[in-house]
GROMACS .gro file of C-alpha atoms in nm:
model
  301
    1MET     CA    1  22.028   1.407 -20.458
    2ILE     CA    2  21.768   1.413 -20.714
    3ARG     CA    3  21.395   1.468 -20.633
    4THR     CA    4  21.086   1.516 -20.864
    5HIS     CA    5  20.739   1.593 -20.754
    6SER     CA    6  20.426   1.532 -21.017
    7LEU     CA    7  20.699   1.587 -21.309
    8THR     CA    8  20.517   1.588 -21.647
    9LYS     CA    9  20.612   1.647 -22.007
   10ARG     CA   10  20.362   1.660 -22.273
   11TYR     CA   11  20.419   1.703 -22.672
   12GLY     CA   12  20.090   1.819 -22.795
   13GLU     CA   13  19.855   1.547 -22.677
   14LEU     CA   14  20.099   1.263 -22.627
   15VAL     CA   15  20.224   1.265 -22.224
   16ALA     CA   16  20.592   1.143 -22.244
   17VAL     CA   17  20.616   1.182 -21.863
   18ASP     CA   18  20.329   1.160 -21.635
   19GLY     CA   19  20.330   1.291 -21.255
   20LEU     CA   20  20.674   1.161 -21.199
   21ASP     CA   21  20.784   1.108 -20.845
   22LEU     CA   22  21.145   1.013 -20.824
   23ASP     CA   23  21.376   0.965 -20.506
   24VAL     CA   24  21.705   0.902 -20.551
   25ARG     CA   25  21.912   0.960 -20.216
   26GLU     CA   26  22.305   1.036 -20.148
   27GLY     CA   27  22.501   0.717 -20.211
   28ASP     CA   28  22.245   0.539 -20.400
   29VAL     CA   29  22.333   0.317 -20.730
   30TYR     CA   30  21.982   0.363 -20.863
   31GLY     CA   31  21.843   0.166 -21.146
   32PHE     CA   32  21.590   0.352 -21.365
   33LEU     CA   33  21.424   0.107 -21.561
   34GLY     CA   34  21.152   0.092 -21.822
   35ALA     CA   35  21.091  -0.003 -22.191
   36ASN     CA   36  21.217   0.172 -22.468
   37GLY     CA   37  20.979   0.470 -22.537
   38SER     CA   38  20.860   0.463 -22.178
   39GLY     CA   39  21.004   0.820 -22.092
   40LYS     CA   40  21.352   0.741 -21.957
   41THR     CA   41  21.541   0.948 -22.161
   42THR     CA   42  21.275   1.234 -22.166
   43THR     CA   43  21.312   1.198 -21.782
   44VAL     CA   44  21.688   1.227 -21.805
   45ARG     CA   45  21.684   1.544 -22.005
   46MET     CA   46  21.472   1.689 -21.773
   47LEU     CA   47  21.673   1.655 -21.470
   48LEU     CA   48  21.981   1.808 -21.667
   49GLY     CA   49  21.767   2.114 -21.786
   50LEU     CA   50  21.808   1.978 -22.157
   51VAL     CA   51  21.403   1.981 -22.180
   52LEU     CA   52  21.147   2.211 -21.977
   53ALA     CA   53  20.902   2.031 -21.791
   54THR     CA   54  20.551   2.107 -21.891
   55SER     CA   55  20.474   2.099 -21.500
   56GLY     CA   56  20.623   1.959 -21.161
   57GLU     CA   57  20.916   2.038 -20.983
   58ILE     CA   58  21.285   1.935 -20.974
   59GLU     CA   59  21.590   1.909 -20.742
   60LEU     CA   60  21.962   1.826 -20.810
   61LEU     CA   61  22.162   1.808 -20.513
   62ASP     CA   62  21.898   1.993 -20.315
   63ARG     CA   63  21.887   2.268 -20.537
   64PRO     CA   64  21.580   2.371 -20.769
   65MET     CA   65  21.641   2.318 -21.174
   66PRO     CA   66  21.686   2.423 -21.436
   67ARG     CA   67  21.711   2.741 -21.205
   68ALA     CA   68  22.010   2.640 -21.045
   69ALA     CA   69  22.183   2.488 -21.341
   70ARG     CA   70  22.468   2.693 -21.333
   71ASP     CA   71  22.592   2.596 -20.985
   72VAL     CA   72  22.430   2.229 -20.999
   73LEU     CA   73  22.566   2.093 -21.330
   74PRO     CA   74  22.948   2.112 -21.260
   75GLN     CA   75  22.880   1.882 -20.983
   76VAL     CA   76  22.715   1.644 -21.236
   77GLY     CA   77  22.871   1.406 -21.495
   78CYS     CA   78  22.605   1.279 -21.739
   79LEU     CA   79  22.628   1.016 -22.040
   80VAL     CA   80  22.277   1.099 -22.231
   81GLU     CA   81  22.211   0.863 -22.549
   82GLY     CA   82  22.479   0.848 -22.794
   83PRO     CA   83  22.813   1.074 -22.693
   84ALA     CA   84  22.928   1.329 -22.923
   85ALA     CA   85  23.274   1.387 -23.040
   86TYR     CA   86  23.486   1.597 -23.282
   87PRO     CA   87  23.557   1.260 -23.520
   88HIS     CA   88  23.886   1.419 -23.657
   89LEU     CA   89  24.041   1.443 -23.321
   90SER     CA   90  24.196   1.208 -23.082
   91GLY     CA   91  23.983   1.074 -22.777
   92ARG     CA   92  24.267   1.254 -22.545
   93ALA     CA   93  24.263   1.578 -22.759
   94ASN     CA   94  23.828   1.548 -22.756
   95LEU     CA   95  23.857   1.544 -22.376
   96ALA     CA   96  24.124   1.837 -22.308
   97LEU     CA   97  23.896   2.050 -22.526
   98LEU     CA   98  23.559   1.944 -22.303
   99ASP     CA   99  23.792   2.033 -21.994
  100ALA     CA  100  23.908   2.365 -22.122
  101ALA     CA  101  23.533   2.462 -22.213
  102GLY     CA  102  23.367   2.372 -21.863
  103PRO     CA  103  23.476   2.487 -21.535
  104ARG     CA  104  23.792   2.485 -21.380
  105GLY     CA  105  23.879   2.128 -21.265
  106PRO     CA  106  24.062   1.979 -20.979
  107GLY     CA  107  24.438   2.125 -21.042
  108GLY     CA  108  24.310   2.407 -21.288
  109ARG     CA  109  24.480   2.401 -21.599
  110ARG     CA  110  24.787   2.296 -21.502
  111GLY     CA  111  24.612   1.963 -21.379
  112ARG     CA  112  24.439   1.900 -21.717
  113ARG     CA  113  24.671   1.654 -21.837
  114ALA     CA  114  24.669   1.458 -21.550
  115ARG     CA  115  24.258   1.454 -21.509
  116VAL     CA  116  24.256   1.342 -21.893
  117GLY     CA  117  24.492   1.088 -21.837
  118GLU     CA  118  24.320   0.949 -21.512
  119VAL     CA  119  23.988   0.920 -21.678
  120LEU     CA  120  24.118   0.750 -21.988
  121ASP     CA  121  24.300   0.516 -21.791
  122GLN     CA  122  23.934   0.443 -21.534
  123VAL     CA  123  23.728   0.351 -21.865
  124GLY     CA  124  24.002   0.163 -22.056
  125LEU     CA  125  24.078   0.386 -22.363
  126ALA     CA  126  24.451   0.475 -22.255
  127ARG     CA  127  24.566   0.265 -22.569
  128ALA     CA  128  24.354   0.428 -22.785
  129ALA     CA  129  24.392   0.767 -22.632
  130ASP     CA  130  24.551   0.908 -22.965
  131ARG     CA  131  24.363   0.773 -23.219
  132ARG     CA  132  24.106   0.971 -23.397
  133VAL     CA  133  23.763   0.892 -23.283
  134ARG     CA  134  23.622   0.860 -23.606
  135GLY     CA  135  23.795   0.504 -23.604
  136TYR     CA  136  23.660   0.446 -23.268
  137SER     CA  137  23.375   0.144 -23.234
  138LEU     CA  138  23.063   0.218 -23.064
  139GLY     CA  139  23.192   0.078 -22.725
  140MET     CA  140  23.477   0.274 -22.749
  141ARG     CA  141  23.262   0.599 -22.821
  142GLN     CA  142  23.055   0.491 -22.503
  143ARG     CA  143  23.370   0.474 -22.297
  144LEU     CA  144  23.488   0.827 -22.443
  145GLY     CA  145  23.140   0.964 -22.326
  146LEU     CA  146  23.163   0.806 -21.979
  147ALA     CA  147  23.524   0.944 -21.952
  148ALA     CA  148  23.409   1.293 -22.029
  149ALA     CA  149  23.157   1.260 -21.754
  150LEU     CA  150  23.387   1.183 -21.486
  151LEU     CA  151  23.619   1.479 -21.582
  152GLN     CA  152  23.534   1.712 -21.304
  153ARG     CA  153  23.514   1.426 -21.037
  154PRO     CA  154  23.139   1.466 -21.000
  155ARG     CA  155  22.909   1.407 -20.694
  156LEU     CA  156  22.620   1.285 -20.897
  157LEU     CA  157  22.667   1.071 -21.221
  158VAL     CA  158  22.356   1.036 -21.464
  159LEU     CA  159  22.370   0.777 -21.719
  160ASP     CA  160  22.149   0.676 -21.977
  161GLU     CA  161  22.213   0.348 -22.141
  162PRO     CA  162  22.566   0.319 -22.058
  163THR     CA  163  22.652   0.010 -22.182
  164ASN     CA  164  22.525   0.025 -22.548
  165GLY     CA  165  22.780  -0.099 -22.774
  166LEU     CA  166  22.983  -0.300 -22.499
  167ASP     CA  167  23.079  -0.628 -22.578
  168PRO     CA  168  23.025  -0.869 -22.222
  169GLN     CA  169  23.400  -0.792 -22.080
  170GLY     CA  170  23.327  -0.440 -22.146
  171ILE     CA  171  22.971  -0.430 -21.949
  172ARG     CA  172  23.167  -0.599 -21.658
  173GLU     CA  173  23.455  -0.332 -21.669
  174MET     CA  174  23.164  -0.049 -21.659
  175ARG     CA  175  22.998  -0.224 -21.374
  176ASP     CA  176  23.321  -0.256 -21.166
  177LEU     CA  177  23.378   0.108 -21.224
  178LEU     CA  178  23.048   0.219 -21.111
  179LEU     CA  179  23.066   0.048 -20.825
  180ALA     CA  180  23.419   0.182 -20.716
  181LEU     CA  181  23.311   0.548 -20.792
  182ASN     CA  182  23.003   0.460 -20.602
  183ALA     CA  183  23.235   0.334 -20.300
  184THR     CA  184  23.429   0.683 -20.297
  185GLY     CA  185  23.080   0.874 -20.250
  186THR     CA  186  22.971   0.920 -20.621
  187THR     CA  187  22.571   0.875 -20.640
  188VAL     CA  188  22.482   0.680 -20.946
  189PHE     CA  189  22.149   0.723 -21.160
  190LEU     CA  190  22.144   0.457 -21.429
  191SER     CA  191  21.889   0.439 -21.684
  192SER     CA  192  21.856   0.152 -21.846
  193HIS     CA  193  21.623  -0.129 -22.030
  194LEU     CA  194  21.900  -0.427 -21.922
  195LEU     CA  195  21.745  -0.596 -21.625
  196ALA     CA  196  22.003  -0.830 -21.563
  197GLU     CA  197  22.251  -0.571 -21.555
  198VAL     CA  198  22.077  -0.337 -21.309
  199GLU     CA  199  22.008  -0.634 -21.096
  200GLN     CA  200  22.377  -0.684 -21.076
  201LEU     CA  201  22.450  -0.341 -20.999
  202CYS     CA  202  22.190  -0.101 -20.843
  203ARG     CA  203  22.084  -0.120 -20.475
  204ARG     CA  204  21.755   0.066 -20.562
  205VAL     CA  205  21.541   0.052 -20.879
  206GLY     CA  206  21.226   0.273 -21.012
  207VAL     CA  207  21.006   0.143 -21.303
  208LEU     CA  208  20.866   0.361 -21.556
  209ASP     CA  209  20.577   0.238 -21.767
  210ARG     CA  210  20.411   0.463 -22.039
  211GLY     CA  211  20.561   0.751 -21.879
  212ARG     CA  212  20.436   0.672 -21.534
  213MET     CA  213  20.615   0.554 -21.207
  214VAL     CA  214  20.474   0.203 -21.122
  215LEU     CA  215  20.755   0.096 -20.874
  216GLN     CA  216  20.996   0.252 -20.652
  217GLU     CA  217  21.170   0.012 -20.401
  218ASP     CA  218  21.499  -0.099 -20.242
  219LEU     CA  219  21.590  -0.429 -20.462
  220ALA     CA  220  21.654  -0.635 -20.172
  221ASP     CA  221  21.303  -0.578 -20.042
  222LEU     CA  222  21.143  -0.677 -20.387
  223GLN     CA  223  21.391  -0.983 -20.379
  224ALA     CA  224  21.298  -1.079 -20.040
  225PRO     CA  225  21.138  -1.459 -19.973
  226THR     CA  226  20.778  -1.461 -20.080
  227GLY     CA  227  20.671  -1.700 -19.824
  228ARG     CA  228  20.687  -2.042 -20.045
  229VAL     CA  229  20.939  -2.281 -20.078
  230VAL     CA  230  21.087  -2.405 -20.417
  231VAL     CA  231  21.157  -2.794 -20.416
  232THR     CA  232  21.304  -2.993 -20.695
  233THR     CA  233  21.264  -3.373 -20.687
  234SER     CA  234  21.287  -3.681 -20.946
  235ARG     CA  235  20.957  -3.777 -20.800
  236PRO     CA  236  20.745  -3.501 -20.830
  237ALA     CA  237  20.404  -3.634 -20.856
  238ASP     CA  238  20.510  -3.812 -20.505
  239ALA     CA  239  20.579  -3.502 -20.349
  240VAL     CA  240  20.253  -3.351 -20.464
  241ARG     CA  241  20.085  -3.643 -20.282
  242VAL     CA  242  20.272  -3.588 -19.974
  243LEU     CA  243  20.266  -3.205 -19.947
  244ASP     CA  244  19.872  -3.250 -19.969
  245GLY     CA  245  19.720  -2.934 -20.134
  246ARG     CA  246  20.011  -2.731 -20.037
  247VAL     CA  247  20.155  -2.728 -20.404
  248VAL     CA  248  20.076  -2.413 -20.583
  249ASP     CA  249  20.271  -2.441 -20.895
  250ARG     CA  250  20.452  -2.757 -21.092
  251VAL     CA  251  20.678  -2.724 -21.397
  252GLY     CA  252  20.868  -3.056 -21.433
  253THR     CA  253  21.063  -3.184 -21.140
  254ARG     CA  254  21.027  -2.809 -20.991
  255LEU     CA  255  20.752  -2.711 -20.731
  256VAL     CA  256  20.641  -2.436 -20.537
  257VAL     CA  257  20.508  -2.486 -20.198
  258ARG     CA  258  20.317  -2.284 -19.975
  259ALA     CA  259  20.517  -2.278 -19.686
  260GLU     CA  260  20.720  -2.070 -19.435
  261ALA     CA  261  20.972  -2.296 -19.313
  262ALA     CA  262  21.206  -2.504 -19.614
  263ALA     CA  263  21.312  -2.756 -19.329
  264GLU     CA  264  20.968  -2.828 -19.262
  265VAL     CA  265  20.909  -2.922 -19.634
  266ASN     CA  266  21.235  -3.122 -19.664
  267ALA     CA  267  21.169  -3.321 -19.313
  268ALA     CA  268  20.802  -3.426 -19.488
  269LEU     CA  269  20.963  -3.550 -19.816
  270VAL     CA  270  21.256  -3.722 -19.689
  271ALA     CA  271  21.009  -3.904 -19.425
  272ALA     CA  272  20.786  -4.045 -19.687
  273GLY     CA  273  21.113  -4.158 -19.889
  274VAL     CA  274  21.083  -3.890 -20.161
  275PRO     CA  275  21.410  -3.791 -20.258
  276VAL     CA  276  21.495  -3.366 -20.257
  277ASP     CA  277  21.748  -3.236 -20.508
  278GLU     CA  278  21.702  -2.879 -20.440
  279LEU     CA  279  21.531  -2.690 -20.193
  280GLY     CA  280  21.535  -2.313 -20.081
  281PRO     CA  281  21.305  -1.999 -20.017
  282GLU     CA  282  21.131  -1.861 -20.312
  283ARG     CA  283  21.257  -1.515 -20.438
  284ARG     CA  284  21.140  -1.299 -20.714
  285GLY     CA  285  21.400  -1.194 -20.995
  286LEU     CA  286  21.387  -0.861 -21.128
  287GLU     CA  287  21.247  -0.961 -21.449
  288GLN     CA  288  20.931  -1.130 -21.255
  289VAL     CA  289  20.912  -0.809 -21.037
  290VAL     CA  290  20.917  -0.551 -21.343
  291LEU     CA  291  20.649  -0.778 -21.522
  292GLU     CA  292  20.382  -0.790 -21.251
  293ALA     CA  293  20.425  -0.401 -21.217
  294THR     CA  294  20.409  -0.306 -21.573
  295GLU     CA  295  20.081  -0.561 -21.656
  296GLY     CA  296  19.813  -0.374 -21.700
  297THR     CA  297  19.896  -0.024 -21.611
  298GLY     CA  298  19.691   0.172 -21.875
  299ASP     CA  299  19.652   0.228 -22.215
  300VAL     CA  300  19.909   0.224 -22.484
  301ARG     CA  301  20.051   0.586 -22.566
   0.00000   0.00000   0.00000
């Protein structure tokens, strides 16, 4: 669905994106991670033809961009940074104008009212649909932007920080909506710096650091067991003695043990009379994965 090869963007001597190779497959929920200023939004703008690349290649829906933009973009829904709307018009009126200005949607002109009503329901704005946008909160504006992205029932959704301004309930509703859309065949490309949200939502991740891709992998593979066991015990000193040099880390009552089988560790401790409160294979969290991938990756730009 999205492929780039050596994608680069320079602003004078500043290299904002450096030789990026993206691989987003059909049906993915792909998390594009990076700190603020890492080049995520610049990348999104290049993908959509809003900014021209200095060099490299882009394919969206197996078509070259921006050359095929006229054919490709009607199949792509996008939300980039803060969504824009006419503040003196209602949310419903803004969506109707956008629908009228774009390509013919499902059902044509006669289906416009139904399309607008459907996306307002999807994003939770039905009750506020007829209020002027100038009275919307930041979270409501984000919802309106997502509704606009969904109008044409896109094959691909490209979202840049879509949960900005949303409260915890709104974030959960956004996550549920994106997963439901993905279940019906929509590929989701989500650019964010919120690790917890990406960890709950995405199946594949790419990590951008100072304009360079430093990691691109299935999340399940990144969080596979490390070959070590985590033990919590009320007698950590005794556990260290029993395990005889296999403890590689100790923080309070929590031990990390070099061992393939948790059952073996448990058996050794129980046989020595050391109580085991908790035991399981060590798995890396996404935060740890990202920090390891971005440490020492180059000079600050």
